[in-house]
Coordinates of C-alpha atoms in Angstrom, one line a residue:
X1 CA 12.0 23.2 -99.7
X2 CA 12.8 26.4 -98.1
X3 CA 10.3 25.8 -95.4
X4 CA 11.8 22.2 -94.6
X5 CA 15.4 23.7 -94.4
X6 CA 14.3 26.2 -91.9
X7 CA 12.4 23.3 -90.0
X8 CA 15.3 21.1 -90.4
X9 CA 17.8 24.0 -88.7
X10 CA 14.9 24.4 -85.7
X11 CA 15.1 21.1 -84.9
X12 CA 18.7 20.7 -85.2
X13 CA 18.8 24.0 -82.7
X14 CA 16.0 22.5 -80.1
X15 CA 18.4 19.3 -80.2
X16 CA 21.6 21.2 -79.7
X17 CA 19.6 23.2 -77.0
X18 CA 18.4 20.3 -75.1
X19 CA 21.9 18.8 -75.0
X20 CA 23.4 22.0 -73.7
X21 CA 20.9 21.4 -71.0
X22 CA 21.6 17.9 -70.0
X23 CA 25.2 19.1 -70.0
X24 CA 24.5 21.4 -67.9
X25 CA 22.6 19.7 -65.3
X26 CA 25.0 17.3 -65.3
X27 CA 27.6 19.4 -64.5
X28 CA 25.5 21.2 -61.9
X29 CA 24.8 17.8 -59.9
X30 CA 28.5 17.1 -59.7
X31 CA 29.7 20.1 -58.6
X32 CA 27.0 19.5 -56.0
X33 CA 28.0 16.3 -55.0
X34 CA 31.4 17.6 -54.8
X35 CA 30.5 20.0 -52.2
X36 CA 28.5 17.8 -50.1
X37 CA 31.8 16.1 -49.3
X38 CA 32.7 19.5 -46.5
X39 CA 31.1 19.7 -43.0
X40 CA 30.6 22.6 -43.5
X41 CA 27.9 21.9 -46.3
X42 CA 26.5 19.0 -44.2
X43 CA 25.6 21.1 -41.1
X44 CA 24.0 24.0 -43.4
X45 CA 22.0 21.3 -45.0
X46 CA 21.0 20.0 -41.3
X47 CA 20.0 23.7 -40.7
X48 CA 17.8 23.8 -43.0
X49 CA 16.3 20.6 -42.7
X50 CA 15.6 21.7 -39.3
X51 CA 14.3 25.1 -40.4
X52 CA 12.1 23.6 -42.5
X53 CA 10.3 21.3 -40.2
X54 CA 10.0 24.3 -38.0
X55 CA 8.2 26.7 -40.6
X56 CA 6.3 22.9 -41.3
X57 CA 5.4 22.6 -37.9
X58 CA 4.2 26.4 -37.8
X59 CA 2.3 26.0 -40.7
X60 CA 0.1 23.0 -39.9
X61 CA -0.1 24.5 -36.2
X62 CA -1.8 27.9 -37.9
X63 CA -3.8 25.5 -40.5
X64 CA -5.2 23.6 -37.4
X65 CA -6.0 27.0 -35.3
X66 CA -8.0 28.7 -38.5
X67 CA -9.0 25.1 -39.2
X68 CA -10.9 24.9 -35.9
X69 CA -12.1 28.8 -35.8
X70 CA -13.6 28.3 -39.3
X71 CA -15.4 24.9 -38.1
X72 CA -16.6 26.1 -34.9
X73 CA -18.4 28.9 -37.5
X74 CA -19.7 26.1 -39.5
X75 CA -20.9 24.0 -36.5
X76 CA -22.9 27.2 -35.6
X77 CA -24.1 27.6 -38.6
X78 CA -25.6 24.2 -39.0
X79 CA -27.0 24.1 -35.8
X80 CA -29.0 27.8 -36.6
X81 CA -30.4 26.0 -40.0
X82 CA -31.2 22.6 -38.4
X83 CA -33.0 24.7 -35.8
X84 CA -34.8 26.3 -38.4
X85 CA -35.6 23.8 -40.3
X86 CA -37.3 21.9 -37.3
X87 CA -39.2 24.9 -36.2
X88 CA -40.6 24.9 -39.9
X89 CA -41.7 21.5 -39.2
X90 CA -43.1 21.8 -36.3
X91 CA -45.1 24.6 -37.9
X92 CA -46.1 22.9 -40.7
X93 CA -47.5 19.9 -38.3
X94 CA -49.7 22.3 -36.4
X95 CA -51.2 23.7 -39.2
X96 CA -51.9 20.7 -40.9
X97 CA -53.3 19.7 -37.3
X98 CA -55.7 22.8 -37.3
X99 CA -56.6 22.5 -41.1
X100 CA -58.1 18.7 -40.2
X101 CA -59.8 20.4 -36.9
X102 CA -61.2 23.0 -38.7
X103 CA -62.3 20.8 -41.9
X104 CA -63.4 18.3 -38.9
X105 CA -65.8 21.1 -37.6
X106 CA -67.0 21.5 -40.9
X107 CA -68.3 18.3 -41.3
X108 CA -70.2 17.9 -38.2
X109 CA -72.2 21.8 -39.0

């Protein structure tokens, strides 16, 4: 019974709680709207708009530049393995050449 009455007062708090909240967000989005209806507001809000498309801009231009450095390294690297890899195959034809020479000279001793 006890334990019930203690739940019962948690969730009559977490309610209470949560509709503080909602009051308060409320109240916070008017007063916001209210203010929103200066200039003043309007043109601080266009300043940041526009700082934040700069700092956008700047951003995707640095992405792009380490974007292209850290390719350029990966291009490299793929073209040192695929040149590895073919000199490996080349190596493995001509000694699968010379094993049929020499197995060819065999035959005819």
């Amino acid at each position: 019974m006890q334990v019930q009455s203690e739940i019962k007062k948690l969730k009559a708090e977490k309610d209470a709680m949560m509709a503080k909240l909602q009051s308060a967000q409320a109240r916070i989005r008017i007063q916001e709207q209210l203010e929103g209806l200066s200039v003043e507001n309007e043109v601080k809000a266009l300043d940041n708009v526009r700082e934040h498309i700069k700092n956008t801009i700047a951003q995707a231009n640095l992405d792009k530049e380490m974007g292209e450095s850290s390719l350029d390294q990966r291009l490299q690297a793929l073209r040192r393995q695929s040149g590895e890899v073919t000199a490996r195959q080349q190596l493995d034809q001509l000694k699968a050449a010379q094993a049929q020479k020499a197995l060819g000279q065999k035959k005819t001793m």
